[in-house]
C-alpha atoms as an extended CHARMM CRD file, in Angstrom:
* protein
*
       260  EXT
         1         1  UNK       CA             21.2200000000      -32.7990000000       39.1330000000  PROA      1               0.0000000000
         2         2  UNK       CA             22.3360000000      -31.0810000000       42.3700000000  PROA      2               0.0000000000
         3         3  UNK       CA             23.1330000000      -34.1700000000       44.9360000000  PROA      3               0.0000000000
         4         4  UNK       CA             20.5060000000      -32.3790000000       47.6900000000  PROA      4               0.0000000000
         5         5  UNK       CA             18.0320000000      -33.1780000000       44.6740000000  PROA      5               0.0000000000
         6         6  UNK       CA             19.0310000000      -36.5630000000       43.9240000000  PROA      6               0.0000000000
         7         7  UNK       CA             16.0240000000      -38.3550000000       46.7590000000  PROA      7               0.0000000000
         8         8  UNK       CA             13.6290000000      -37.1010000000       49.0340000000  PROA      8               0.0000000000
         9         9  UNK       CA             15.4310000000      -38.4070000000       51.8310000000  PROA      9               0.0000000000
        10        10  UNK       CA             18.2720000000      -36.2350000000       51.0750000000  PROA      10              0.0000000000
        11        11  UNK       CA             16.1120000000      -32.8940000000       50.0240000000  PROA      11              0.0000000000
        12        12  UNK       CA             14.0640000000      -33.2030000000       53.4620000000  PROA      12              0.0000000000
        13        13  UNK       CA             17.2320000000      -33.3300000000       55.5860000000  PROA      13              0.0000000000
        14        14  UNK       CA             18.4780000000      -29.9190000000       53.8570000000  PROA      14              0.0000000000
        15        15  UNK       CA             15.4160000000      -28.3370000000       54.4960000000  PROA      15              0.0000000000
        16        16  UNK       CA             15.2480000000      -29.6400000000       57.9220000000  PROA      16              0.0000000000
        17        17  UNK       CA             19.0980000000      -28.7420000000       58.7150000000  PROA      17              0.0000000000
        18        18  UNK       CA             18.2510000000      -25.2790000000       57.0560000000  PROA      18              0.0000000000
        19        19  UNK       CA             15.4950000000      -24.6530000000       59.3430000000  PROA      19              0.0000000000
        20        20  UNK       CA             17.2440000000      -25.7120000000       62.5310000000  PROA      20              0.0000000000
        21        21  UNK       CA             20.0640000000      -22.8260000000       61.4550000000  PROA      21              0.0000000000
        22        22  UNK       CA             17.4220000000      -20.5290000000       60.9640000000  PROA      22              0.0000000000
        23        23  UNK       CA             15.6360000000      -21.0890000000       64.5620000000  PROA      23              0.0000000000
        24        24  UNK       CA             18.3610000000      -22.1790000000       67.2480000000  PROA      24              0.0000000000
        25        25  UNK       CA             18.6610000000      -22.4350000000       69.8520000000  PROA      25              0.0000000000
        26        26  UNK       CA             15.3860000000      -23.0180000000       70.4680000000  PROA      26              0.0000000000
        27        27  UNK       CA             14.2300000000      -25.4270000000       68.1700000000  PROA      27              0.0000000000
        28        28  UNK       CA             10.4080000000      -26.0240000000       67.6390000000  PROA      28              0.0000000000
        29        29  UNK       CA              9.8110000000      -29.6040000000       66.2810000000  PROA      29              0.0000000000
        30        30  UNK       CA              6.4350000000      -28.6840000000       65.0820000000  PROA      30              0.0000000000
        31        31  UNK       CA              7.3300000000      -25.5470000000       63.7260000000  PROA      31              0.0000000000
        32        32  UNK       CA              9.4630000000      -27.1570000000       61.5450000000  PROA      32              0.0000000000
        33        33  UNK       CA              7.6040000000      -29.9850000000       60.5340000000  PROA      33              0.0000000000
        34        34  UNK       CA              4.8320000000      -27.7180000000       59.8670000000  PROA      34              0.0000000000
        35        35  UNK       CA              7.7750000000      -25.5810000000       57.4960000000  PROA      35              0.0000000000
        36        36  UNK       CA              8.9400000000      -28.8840000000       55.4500000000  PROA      36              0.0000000000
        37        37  UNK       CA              5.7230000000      -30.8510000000       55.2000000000  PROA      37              0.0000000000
        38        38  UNK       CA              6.4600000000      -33.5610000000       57.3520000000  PROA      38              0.0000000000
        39        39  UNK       CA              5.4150000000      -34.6580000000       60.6520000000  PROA      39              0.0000000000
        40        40  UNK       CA              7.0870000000      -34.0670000000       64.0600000000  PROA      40              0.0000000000
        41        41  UNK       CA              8.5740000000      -37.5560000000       64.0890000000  PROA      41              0.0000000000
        42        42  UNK       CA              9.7370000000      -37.4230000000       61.1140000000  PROA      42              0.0000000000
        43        43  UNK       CA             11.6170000000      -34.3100000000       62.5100000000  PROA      43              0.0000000000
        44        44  UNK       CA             12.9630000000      -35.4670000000       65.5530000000  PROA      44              0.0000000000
        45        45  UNK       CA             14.2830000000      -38.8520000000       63.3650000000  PROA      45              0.0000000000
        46        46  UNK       CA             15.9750000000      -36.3960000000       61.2840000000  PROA      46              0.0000000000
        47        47  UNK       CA             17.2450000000      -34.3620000000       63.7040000000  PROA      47              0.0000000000
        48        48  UNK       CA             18.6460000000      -37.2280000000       65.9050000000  PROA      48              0.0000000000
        49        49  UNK       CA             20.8360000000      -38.7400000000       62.7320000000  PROA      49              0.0000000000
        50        50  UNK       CA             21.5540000000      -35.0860000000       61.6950000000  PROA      50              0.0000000000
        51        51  UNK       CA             23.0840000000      -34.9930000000       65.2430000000  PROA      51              0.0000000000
        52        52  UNK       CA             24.8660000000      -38.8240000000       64.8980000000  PROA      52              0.0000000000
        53        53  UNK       CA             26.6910000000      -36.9270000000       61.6800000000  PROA      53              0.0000000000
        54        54  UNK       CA             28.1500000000      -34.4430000000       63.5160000000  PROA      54              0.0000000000
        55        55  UNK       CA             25.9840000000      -31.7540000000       61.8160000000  PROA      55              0.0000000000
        56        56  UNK       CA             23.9500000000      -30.4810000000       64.6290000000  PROA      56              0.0000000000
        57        57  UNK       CA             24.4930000000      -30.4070000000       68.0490000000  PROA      57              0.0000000000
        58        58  UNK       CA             22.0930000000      -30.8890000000       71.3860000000  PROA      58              0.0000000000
        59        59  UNK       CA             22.5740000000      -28.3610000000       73.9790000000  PROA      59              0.0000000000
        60        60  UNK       CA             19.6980000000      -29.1150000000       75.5750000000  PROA      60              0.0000000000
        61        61  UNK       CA             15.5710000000      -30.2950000000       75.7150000000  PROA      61              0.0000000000
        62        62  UNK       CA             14.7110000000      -28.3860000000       72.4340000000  PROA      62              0.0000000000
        63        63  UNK       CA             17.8750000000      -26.2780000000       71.7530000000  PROA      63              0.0000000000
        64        64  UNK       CA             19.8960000000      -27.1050000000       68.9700000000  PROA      64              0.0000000000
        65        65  UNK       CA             22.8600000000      -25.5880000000       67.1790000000  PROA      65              0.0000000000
        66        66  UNK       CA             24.5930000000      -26.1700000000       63.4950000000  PROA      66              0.0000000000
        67        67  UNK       CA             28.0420000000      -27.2070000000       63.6650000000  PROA      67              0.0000000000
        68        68  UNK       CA             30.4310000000      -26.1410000000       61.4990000000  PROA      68              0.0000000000
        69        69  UNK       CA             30.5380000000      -29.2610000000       59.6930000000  PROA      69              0.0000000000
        70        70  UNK       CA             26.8760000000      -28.5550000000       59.6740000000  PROA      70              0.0000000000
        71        71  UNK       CA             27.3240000000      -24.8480000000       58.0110000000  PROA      71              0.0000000000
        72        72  UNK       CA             30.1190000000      -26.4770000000       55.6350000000  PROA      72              0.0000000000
        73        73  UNK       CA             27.2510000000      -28.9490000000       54.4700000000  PROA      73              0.0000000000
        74        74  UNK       CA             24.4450000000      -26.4740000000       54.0160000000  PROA      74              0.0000000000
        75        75  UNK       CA             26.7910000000      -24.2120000000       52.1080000000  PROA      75              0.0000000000
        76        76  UNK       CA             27.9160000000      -26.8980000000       49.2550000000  PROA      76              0.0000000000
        77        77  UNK       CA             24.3530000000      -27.8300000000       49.2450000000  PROA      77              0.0000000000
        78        78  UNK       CA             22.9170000000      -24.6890000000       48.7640000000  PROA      78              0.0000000000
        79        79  UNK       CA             26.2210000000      -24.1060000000       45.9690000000  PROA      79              0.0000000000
        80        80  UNK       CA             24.9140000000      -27.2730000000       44.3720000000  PROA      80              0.0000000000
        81        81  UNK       CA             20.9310000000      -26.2620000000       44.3160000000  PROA      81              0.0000000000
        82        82  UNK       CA             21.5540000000      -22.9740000000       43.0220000000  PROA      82              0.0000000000
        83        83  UNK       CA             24.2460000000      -24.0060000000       40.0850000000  PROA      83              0.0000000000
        84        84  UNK       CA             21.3550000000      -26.6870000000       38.7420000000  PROA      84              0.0000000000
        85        85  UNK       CA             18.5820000000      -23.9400000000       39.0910000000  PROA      85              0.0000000000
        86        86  UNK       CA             20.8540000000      -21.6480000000       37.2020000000  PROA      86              0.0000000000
        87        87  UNK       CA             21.3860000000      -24.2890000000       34.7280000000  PROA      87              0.0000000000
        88        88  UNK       CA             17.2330000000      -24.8110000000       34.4470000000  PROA      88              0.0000000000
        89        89  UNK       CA             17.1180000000      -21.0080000000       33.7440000000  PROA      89              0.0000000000
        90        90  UNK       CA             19.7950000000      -20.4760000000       31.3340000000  PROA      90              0.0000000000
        91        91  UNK       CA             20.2170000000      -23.7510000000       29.4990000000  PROA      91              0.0000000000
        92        92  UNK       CA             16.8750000000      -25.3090000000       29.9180000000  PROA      92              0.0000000000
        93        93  UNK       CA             14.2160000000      -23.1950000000       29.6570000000  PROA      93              0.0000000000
        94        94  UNK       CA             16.4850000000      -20.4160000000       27.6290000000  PROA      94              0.0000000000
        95        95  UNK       CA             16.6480000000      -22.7020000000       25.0370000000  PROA      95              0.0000000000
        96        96  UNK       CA             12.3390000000      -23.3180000000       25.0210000000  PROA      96              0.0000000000
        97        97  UNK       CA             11.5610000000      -20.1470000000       25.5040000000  PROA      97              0.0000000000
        98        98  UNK       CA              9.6400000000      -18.5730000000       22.1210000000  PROA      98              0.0000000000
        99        99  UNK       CA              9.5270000000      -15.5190000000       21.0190000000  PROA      99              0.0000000000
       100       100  UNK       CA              8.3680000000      -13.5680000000       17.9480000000  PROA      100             0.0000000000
       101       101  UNK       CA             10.4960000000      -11.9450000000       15.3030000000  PROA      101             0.0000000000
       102       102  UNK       CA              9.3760000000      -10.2220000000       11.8480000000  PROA      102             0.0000000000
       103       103  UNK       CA             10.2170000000      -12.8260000000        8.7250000000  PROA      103             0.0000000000
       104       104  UNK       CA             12.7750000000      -10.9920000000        6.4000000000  PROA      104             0.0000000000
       105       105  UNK       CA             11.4550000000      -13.7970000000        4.0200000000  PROA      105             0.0000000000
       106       106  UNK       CA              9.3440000000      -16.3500000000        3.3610000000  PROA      106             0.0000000000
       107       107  UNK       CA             10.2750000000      -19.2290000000        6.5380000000  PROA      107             0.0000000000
       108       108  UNK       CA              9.3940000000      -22.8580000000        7.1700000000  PROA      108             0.0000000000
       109       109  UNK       CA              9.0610000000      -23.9120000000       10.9950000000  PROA      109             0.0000000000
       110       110  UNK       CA             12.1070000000      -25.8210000000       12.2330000000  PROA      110             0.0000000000
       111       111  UNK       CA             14.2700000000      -23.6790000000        9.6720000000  PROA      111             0.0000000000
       112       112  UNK       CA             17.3170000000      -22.1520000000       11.1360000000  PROA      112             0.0000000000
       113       113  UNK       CA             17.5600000000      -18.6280000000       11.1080000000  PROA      113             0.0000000000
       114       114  UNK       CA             19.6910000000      -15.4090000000       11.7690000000  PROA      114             0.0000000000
       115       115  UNK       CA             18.0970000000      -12.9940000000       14.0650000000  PROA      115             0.0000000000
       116       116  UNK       CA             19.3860000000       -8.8840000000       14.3130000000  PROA      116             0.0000000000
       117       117  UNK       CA             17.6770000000       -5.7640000000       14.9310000000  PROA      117             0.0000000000
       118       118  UNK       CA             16.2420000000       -3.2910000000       13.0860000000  PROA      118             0.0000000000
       119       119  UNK       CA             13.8950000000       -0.3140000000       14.3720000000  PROA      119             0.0000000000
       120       120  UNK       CA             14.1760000000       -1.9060000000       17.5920000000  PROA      120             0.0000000000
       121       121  UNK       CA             12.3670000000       -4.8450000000       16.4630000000  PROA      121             0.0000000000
       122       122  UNK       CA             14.0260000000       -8.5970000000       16.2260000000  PROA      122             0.0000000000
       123       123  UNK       CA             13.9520000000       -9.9460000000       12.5870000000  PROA      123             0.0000000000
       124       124  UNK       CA             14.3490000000      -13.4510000000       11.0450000000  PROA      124             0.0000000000
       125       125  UNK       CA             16.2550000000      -14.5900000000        8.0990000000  PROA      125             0.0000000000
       126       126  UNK       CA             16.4210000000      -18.2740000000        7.2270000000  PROA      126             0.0000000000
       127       127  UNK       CA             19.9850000000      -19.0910000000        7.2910000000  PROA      127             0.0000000000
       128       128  UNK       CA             22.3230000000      -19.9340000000       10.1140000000  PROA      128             0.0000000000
       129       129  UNK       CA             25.4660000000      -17.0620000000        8.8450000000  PROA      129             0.0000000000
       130       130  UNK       CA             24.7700000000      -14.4560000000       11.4280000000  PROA      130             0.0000000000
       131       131  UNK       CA             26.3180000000      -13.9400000000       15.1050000000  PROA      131             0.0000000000
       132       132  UNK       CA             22.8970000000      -15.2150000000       16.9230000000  PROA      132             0.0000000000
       133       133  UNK       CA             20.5580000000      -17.7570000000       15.5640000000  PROA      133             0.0000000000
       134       134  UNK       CA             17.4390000000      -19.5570000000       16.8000000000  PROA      134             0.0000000000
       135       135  UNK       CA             15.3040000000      -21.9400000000       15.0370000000  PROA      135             0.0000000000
       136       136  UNK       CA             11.5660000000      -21.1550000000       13.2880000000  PROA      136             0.0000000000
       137       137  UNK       CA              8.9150000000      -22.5330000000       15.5550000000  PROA      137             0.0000000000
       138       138  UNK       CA              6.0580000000      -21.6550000000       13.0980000000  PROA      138             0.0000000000
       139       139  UNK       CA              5.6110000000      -21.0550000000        9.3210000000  PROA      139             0.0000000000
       140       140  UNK       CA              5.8150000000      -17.2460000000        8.0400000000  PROA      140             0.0000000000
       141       141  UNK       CA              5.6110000000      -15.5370000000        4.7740000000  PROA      141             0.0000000000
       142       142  UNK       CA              7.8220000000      -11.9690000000        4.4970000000  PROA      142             0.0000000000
       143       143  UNK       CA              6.5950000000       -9.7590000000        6.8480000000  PROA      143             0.0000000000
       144       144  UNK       CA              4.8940000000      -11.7130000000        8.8330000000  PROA      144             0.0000000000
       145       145  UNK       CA              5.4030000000      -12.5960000000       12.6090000000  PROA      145             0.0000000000
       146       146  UNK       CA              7.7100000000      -15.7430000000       13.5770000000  PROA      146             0.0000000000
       147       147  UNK       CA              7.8010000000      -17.3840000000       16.4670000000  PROA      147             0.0000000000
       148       148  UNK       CA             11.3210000000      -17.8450000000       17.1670000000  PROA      148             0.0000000000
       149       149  UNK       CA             13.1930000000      -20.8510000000       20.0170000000  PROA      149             0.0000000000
       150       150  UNK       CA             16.5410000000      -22.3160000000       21.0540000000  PROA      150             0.0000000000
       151       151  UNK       CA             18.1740000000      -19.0780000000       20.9940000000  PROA      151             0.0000000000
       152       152  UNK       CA             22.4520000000      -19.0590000000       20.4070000000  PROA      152             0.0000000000
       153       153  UNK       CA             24.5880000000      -16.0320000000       20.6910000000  PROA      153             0.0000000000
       154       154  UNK       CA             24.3610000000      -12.8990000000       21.0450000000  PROA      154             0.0000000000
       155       155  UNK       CA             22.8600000000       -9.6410000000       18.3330000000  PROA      155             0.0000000000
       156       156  UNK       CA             25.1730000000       -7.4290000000       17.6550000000  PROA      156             0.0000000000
       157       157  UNK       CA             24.2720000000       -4.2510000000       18.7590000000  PROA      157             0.0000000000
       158       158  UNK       CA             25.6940000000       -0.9690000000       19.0480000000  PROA      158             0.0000000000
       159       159  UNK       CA             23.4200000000        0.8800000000       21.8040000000  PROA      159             0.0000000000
       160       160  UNK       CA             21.3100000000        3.9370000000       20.4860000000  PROA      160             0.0000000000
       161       161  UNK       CA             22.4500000000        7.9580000000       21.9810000000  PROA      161             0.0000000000
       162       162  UNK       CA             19.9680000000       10.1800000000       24.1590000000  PROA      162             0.0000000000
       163       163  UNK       CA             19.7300000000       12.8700000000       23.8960000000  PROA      163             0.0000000000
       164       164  UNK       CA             17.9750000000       15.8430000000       26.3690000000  PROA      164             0.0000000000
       165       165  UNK       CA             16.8750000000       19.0470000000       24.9610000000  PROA      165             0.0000000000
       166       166  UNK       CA             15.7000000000       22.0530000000       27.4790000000  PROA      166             0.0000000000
       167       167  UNK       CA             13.2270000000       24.3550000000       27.2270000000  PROA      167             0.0000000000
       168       168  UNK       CA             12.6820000000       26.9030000000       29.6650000000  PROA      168             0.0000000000
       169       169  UNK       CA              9.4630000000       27.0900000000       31.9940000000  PROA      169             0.0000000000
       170       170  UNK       CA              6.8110000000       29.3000000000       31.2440000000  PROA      170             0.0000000000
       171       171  UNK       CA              7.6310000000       31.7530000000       34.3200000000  PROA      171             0.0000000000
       172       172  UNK       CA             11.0870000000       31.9110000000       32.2700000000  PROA      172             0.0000000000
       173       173  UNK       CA              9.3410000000       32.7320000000       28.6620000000  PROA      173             0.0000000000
       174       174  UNK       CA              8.5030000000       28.7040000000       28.4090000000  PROA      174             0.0000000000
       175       175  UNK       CA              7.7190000000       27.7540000000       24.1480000000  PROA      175             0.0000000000
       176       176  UNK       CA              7.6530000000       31.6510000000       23.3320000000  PROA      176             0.0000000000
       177       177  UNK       CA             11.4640000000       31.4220000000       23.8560000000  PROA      177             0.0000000000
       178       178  UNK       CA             12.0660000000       28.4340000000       21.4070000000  PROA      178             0.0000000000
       179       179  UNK       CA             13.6390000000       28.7180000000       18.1700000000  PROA      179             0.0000000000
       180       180  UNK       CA             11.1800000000       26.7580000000       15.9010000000  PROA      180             0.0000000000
       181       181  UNK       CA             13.5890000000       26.2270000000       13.1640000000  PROA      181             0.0000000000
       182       182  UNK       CA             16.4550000000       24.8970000000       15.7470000000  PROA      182             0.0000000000
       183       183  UNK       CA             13.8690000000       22.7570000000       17.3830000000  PROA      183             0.0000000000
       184       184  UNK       CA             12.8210000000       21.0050000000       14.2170000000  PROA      184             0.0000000000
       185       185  UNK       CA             16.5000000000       20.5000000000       12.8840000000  PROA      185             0.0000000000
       186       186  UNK       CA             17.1160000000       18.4530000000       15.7880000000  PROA      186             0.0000000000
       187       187  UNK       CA             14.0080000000       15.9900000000       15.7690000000  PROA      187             0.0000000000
       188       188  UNK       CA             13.9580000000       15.3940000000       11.9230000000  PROA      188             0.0000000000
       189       189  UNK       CA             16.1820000000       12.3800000000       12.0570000000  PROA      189             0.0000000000
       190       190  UNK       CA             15.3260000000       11.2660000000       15.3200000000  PROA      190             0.0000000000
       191       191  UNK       CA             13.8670000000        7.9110000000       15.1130000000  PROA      191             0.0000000000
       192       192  UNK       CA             12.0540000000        8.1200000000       18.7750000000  PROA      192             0.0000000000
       193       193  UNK       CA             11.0880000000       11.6120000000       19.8030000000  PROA      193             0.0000000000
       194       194  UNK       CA              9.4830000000       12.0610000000       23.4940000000  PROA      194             0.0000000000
       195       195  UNK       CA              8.3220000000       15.0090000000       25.4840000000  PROA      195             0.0000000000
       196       196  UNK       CA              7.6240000000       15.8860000000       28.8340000000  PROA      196             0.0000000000
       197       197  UNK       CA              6.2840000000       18.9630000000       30.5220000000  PROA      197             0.0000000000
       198       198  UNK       CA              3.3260000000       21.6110000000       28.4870000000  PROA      198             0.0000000000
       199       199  UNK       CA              5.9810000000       23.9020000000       27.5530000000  PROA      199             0.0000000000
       200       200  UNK       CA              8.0860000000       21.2540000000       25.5560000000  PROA      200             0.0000000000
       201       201  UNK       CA              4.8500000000       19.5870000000       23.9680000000  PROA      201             0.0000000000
       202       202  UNK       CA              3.5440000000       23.5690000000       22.7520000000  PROA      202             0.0000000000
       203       203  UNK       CA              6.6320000000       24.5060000000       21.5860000000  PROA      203             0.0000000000
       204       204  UNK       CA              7.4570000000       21.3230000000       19.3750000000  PROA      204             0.0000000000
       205       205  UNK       CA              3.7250000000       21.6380000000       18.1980000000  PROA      205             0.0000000000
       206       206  UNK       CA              4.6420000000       25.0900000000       17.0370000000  PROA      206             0.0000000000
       207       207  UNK       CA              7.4850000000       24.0110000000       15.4550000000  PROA      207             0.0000000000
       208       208  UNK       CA              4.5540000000       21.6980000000       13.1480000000  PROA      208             0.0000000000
       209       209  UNK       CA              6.3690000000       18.4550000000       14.8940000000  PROA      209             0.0000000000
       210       210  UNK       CA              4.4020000000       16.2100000000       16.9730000000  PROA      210             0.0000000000
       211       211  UNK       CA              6.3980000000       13.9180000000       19.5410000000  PROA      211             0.0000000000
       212       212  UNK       CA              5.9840000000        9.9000000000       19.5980000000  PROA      212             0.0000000000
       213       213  UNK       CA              5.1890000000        9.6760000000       23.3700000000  PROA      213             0.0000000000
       214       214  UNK       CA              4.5970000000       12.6360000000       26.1980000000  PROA      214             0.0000000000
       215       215  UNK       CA              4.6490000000       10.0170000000       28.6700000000  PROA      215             0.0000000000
       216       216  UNK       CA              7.2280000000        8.2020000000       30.8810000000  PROA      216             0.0000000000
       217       217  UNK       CA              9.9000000000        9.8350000000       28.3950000000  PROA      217             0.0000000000
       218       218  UNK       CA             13.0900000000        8.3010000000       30.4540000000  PROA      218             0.0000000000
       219       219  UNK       CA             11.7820000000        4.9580000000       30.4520000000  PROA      219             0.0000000000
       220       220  UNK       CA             10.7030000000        5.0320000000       26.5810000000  PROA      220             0.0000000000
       221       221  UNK       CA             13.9300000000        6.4730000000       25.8190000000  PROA      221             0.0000000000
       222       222  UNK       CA             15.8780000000        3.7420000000       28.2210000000  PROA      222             0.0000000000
       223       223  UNK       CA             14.3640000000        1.0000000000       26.5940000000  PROA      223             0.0000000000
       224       224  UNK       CA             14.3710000000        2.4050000000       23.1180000000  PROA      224             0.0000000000
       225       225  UNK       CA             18.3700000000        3.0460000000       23.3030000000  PROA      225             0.0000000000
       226       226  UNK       CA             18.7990000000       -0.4630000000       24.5030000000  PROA      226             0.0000000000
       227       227  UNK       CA             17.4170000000       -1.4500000000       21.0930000000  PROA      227             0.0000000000
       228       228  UNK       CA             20.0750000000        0.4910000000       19.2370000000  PROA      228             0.0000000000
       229       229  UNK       CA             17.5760000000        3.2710000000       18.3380000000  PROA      229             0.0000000000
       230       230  UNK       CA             18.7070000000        6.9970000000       18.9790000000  PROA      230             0.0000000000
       231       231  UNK       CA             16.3200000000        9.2290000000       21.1390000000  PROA      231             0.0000000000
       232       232  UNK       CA             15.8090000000       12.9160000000       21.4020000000  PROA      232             0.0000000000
       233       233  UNK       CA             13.6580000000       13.8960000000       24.1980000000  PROA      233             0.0000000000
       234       234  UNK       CA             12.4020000000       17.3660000000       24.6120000000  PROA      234             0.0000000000
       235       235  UNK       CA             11.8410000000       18.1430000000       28.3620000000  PROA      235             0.0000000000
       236       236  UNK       CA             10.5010000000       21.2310000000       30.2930000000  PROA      236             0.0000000000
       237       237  UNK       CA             14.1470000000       22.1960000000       32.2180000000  PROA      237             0.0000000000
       238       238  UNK       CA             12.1290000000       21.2320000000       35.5240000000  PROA      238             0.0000000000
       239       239  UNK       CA             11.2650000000       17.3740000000       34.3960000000  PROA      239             0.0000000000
       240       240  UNK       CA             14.9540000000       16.9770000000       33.3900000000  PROA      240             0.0000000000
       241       241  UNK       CA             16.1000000000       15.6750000000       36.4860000000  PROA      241             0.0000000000
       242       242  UNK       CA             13.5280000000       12.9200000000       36.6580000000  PROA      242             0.0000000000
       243       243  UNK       CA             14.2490000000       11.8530000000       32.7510000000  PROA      243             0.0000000000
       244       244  UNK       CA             18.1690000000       11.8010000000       33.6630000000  PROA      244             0.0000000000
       245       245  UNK       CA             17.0290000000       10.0250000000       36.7150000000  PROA      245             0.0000000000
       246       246  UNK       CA             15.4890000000        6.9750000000       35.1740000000  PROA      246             0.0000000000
       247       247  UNK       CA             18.0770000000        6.9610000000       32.0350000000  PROA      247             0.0000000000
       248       248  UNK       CA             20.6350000000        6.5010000000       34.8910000000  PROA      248             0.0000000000
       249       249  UNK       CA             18.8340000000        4.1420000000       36.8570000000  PROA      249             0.0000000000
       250       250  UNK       CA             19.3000000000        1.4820000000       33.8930000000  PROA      250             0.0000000000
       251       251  UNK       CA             22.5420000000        2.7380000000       32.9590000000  PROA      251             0.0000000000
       252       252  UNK       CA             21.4070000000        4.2830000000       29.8160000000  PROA      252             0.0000000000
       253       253  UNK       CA             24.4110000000        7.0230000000       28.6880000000  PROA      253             0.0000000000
       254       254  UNK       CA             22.6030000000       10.7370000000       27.8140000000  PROA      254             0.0000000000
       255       255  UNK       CA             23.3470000000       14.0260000000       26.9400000000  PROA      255             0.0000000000
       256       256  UNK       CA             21.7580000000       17.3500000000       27.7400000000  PROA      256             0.0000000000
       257       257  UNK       CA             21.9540000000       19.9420000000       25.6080000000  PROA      257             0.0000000000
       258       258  UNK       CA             20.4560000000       23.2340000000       24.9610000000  PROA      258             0.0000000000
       259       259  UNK       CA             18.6700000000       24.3490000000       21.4990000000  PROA      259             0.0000000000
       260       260  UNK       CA             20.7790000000       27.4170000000       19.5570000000  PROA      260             0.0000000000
């Protein structure tokens, strides 16, 4: 545990040295006790050995400055607090936190088992051979939902490819000037298909093909290429700058293209 953690003694004067940075010169004894939970005379005890340490010094009736020593202190503190909060994050509750994965196989809870990705979904196979594992927190028969904890490694994953196909606005011809057969040769192997904009959604409904989502397409098609599935979104050439917009905002890698 962080030292600044160890006793209350210790975790009250950081707060109170922390507060004293944040308001000098003009230190307000209440104001801080009423900041740290403690009462004024509690402050003004802490403050006087904070300034026997050499880590604060009086200038004056209620003005009050951080020394370096002071800053030096508050800095390694601060180090320490935020290394042990990382380590509650990452290590402690990374390694309770549950989540749910589809049973490849029958599993028993407390089994150990390899987890990948398949349709964008996290699976579960009782066996500990693959590059990230967690162990079964339930029981689960094929195809059925398993709750999944103390996660190690990391799923191999090759990211899925975006792809942005334009067709024109209606003052420019809009669906009319779509070639049906083009359009459907590039959705029939997509595995997510979005569209945005009336002219994109009539002309792929022409084409007999009816898209998976005609909302939020950048943000369907961010998330869904994160999970190693490849997108095709059909846009309206005016909503392609705010699908490329939120693809790039996540630092998703896309393509536009126009349809032969």
């Amino acid at each position: 545990m962080a030292d600044v953690l160890e006793d209350k003694r210790t975790a009250t004067r950081f707060r109170i040295l922390a507060e004293i940075a944040d308001r000098q010169p003009a230190v307000s004894q209440g104001e801080i006790a009423d900041a740290v939970g403690v009462t004024s005379q509690a402050v003004s005890e802490y403050t006087r050995g904070l300034v026997e340490d050499g880590l604060v010094e009086k200038e004056g009736r209620s003005r009050y400055r951080v020394t370096k020593e002071g800053v030096d202190w508050l800095l390694q503190s601060a180090t320490d607090v935020r290394r042990f909060a990382d380590h509650v994050t990452d290590d402690i509750l990374g390694n309770v936190g549950e989540d749910a994965a589809i049973a490849r196989t029958d599993i028993e809870a407390g089994t150990t088992v390899s987890l990948s990705l398949e349709d964008g979904l996290l699976h579960a196979t009782p066996n500990d051979e693959g590059p990230a594992t967690g162990i079964a927190t339930t029981d689960a028969e094929a195809g059925e939902d398993v709750g999944v904890t103390e996660f190690e490694g990391i799923i191999d994953l090759e990211p899925g490819r975006v792809t942005v196909y334009q067709v024109p606005p209606v003052r420019s011809g809009g669906s009319r000037t779509v070639d049906g057969e083009s359009l459907a040769a590039v959705c029939e192997d997509a595995p997510v298909l979005a569209a945005t904009g009336v002219e994109a959604v009539v002309a792929l409904r022409s084409a007999g093909i009816e898209p998976n989502t005609t909302f939020a397409p950048g943000e369907v098609a961010a998330e869904a290429a994160e999970r190693g599935l490849n997108v095709v979104i059909v846009a309206t050439a005016d909503s392609v700058g705010r699908v490329t917009d939120a693809l790039r905002d996540v630092g998703v890698a896309y393509e536009v293209a126009n349809l032969d």
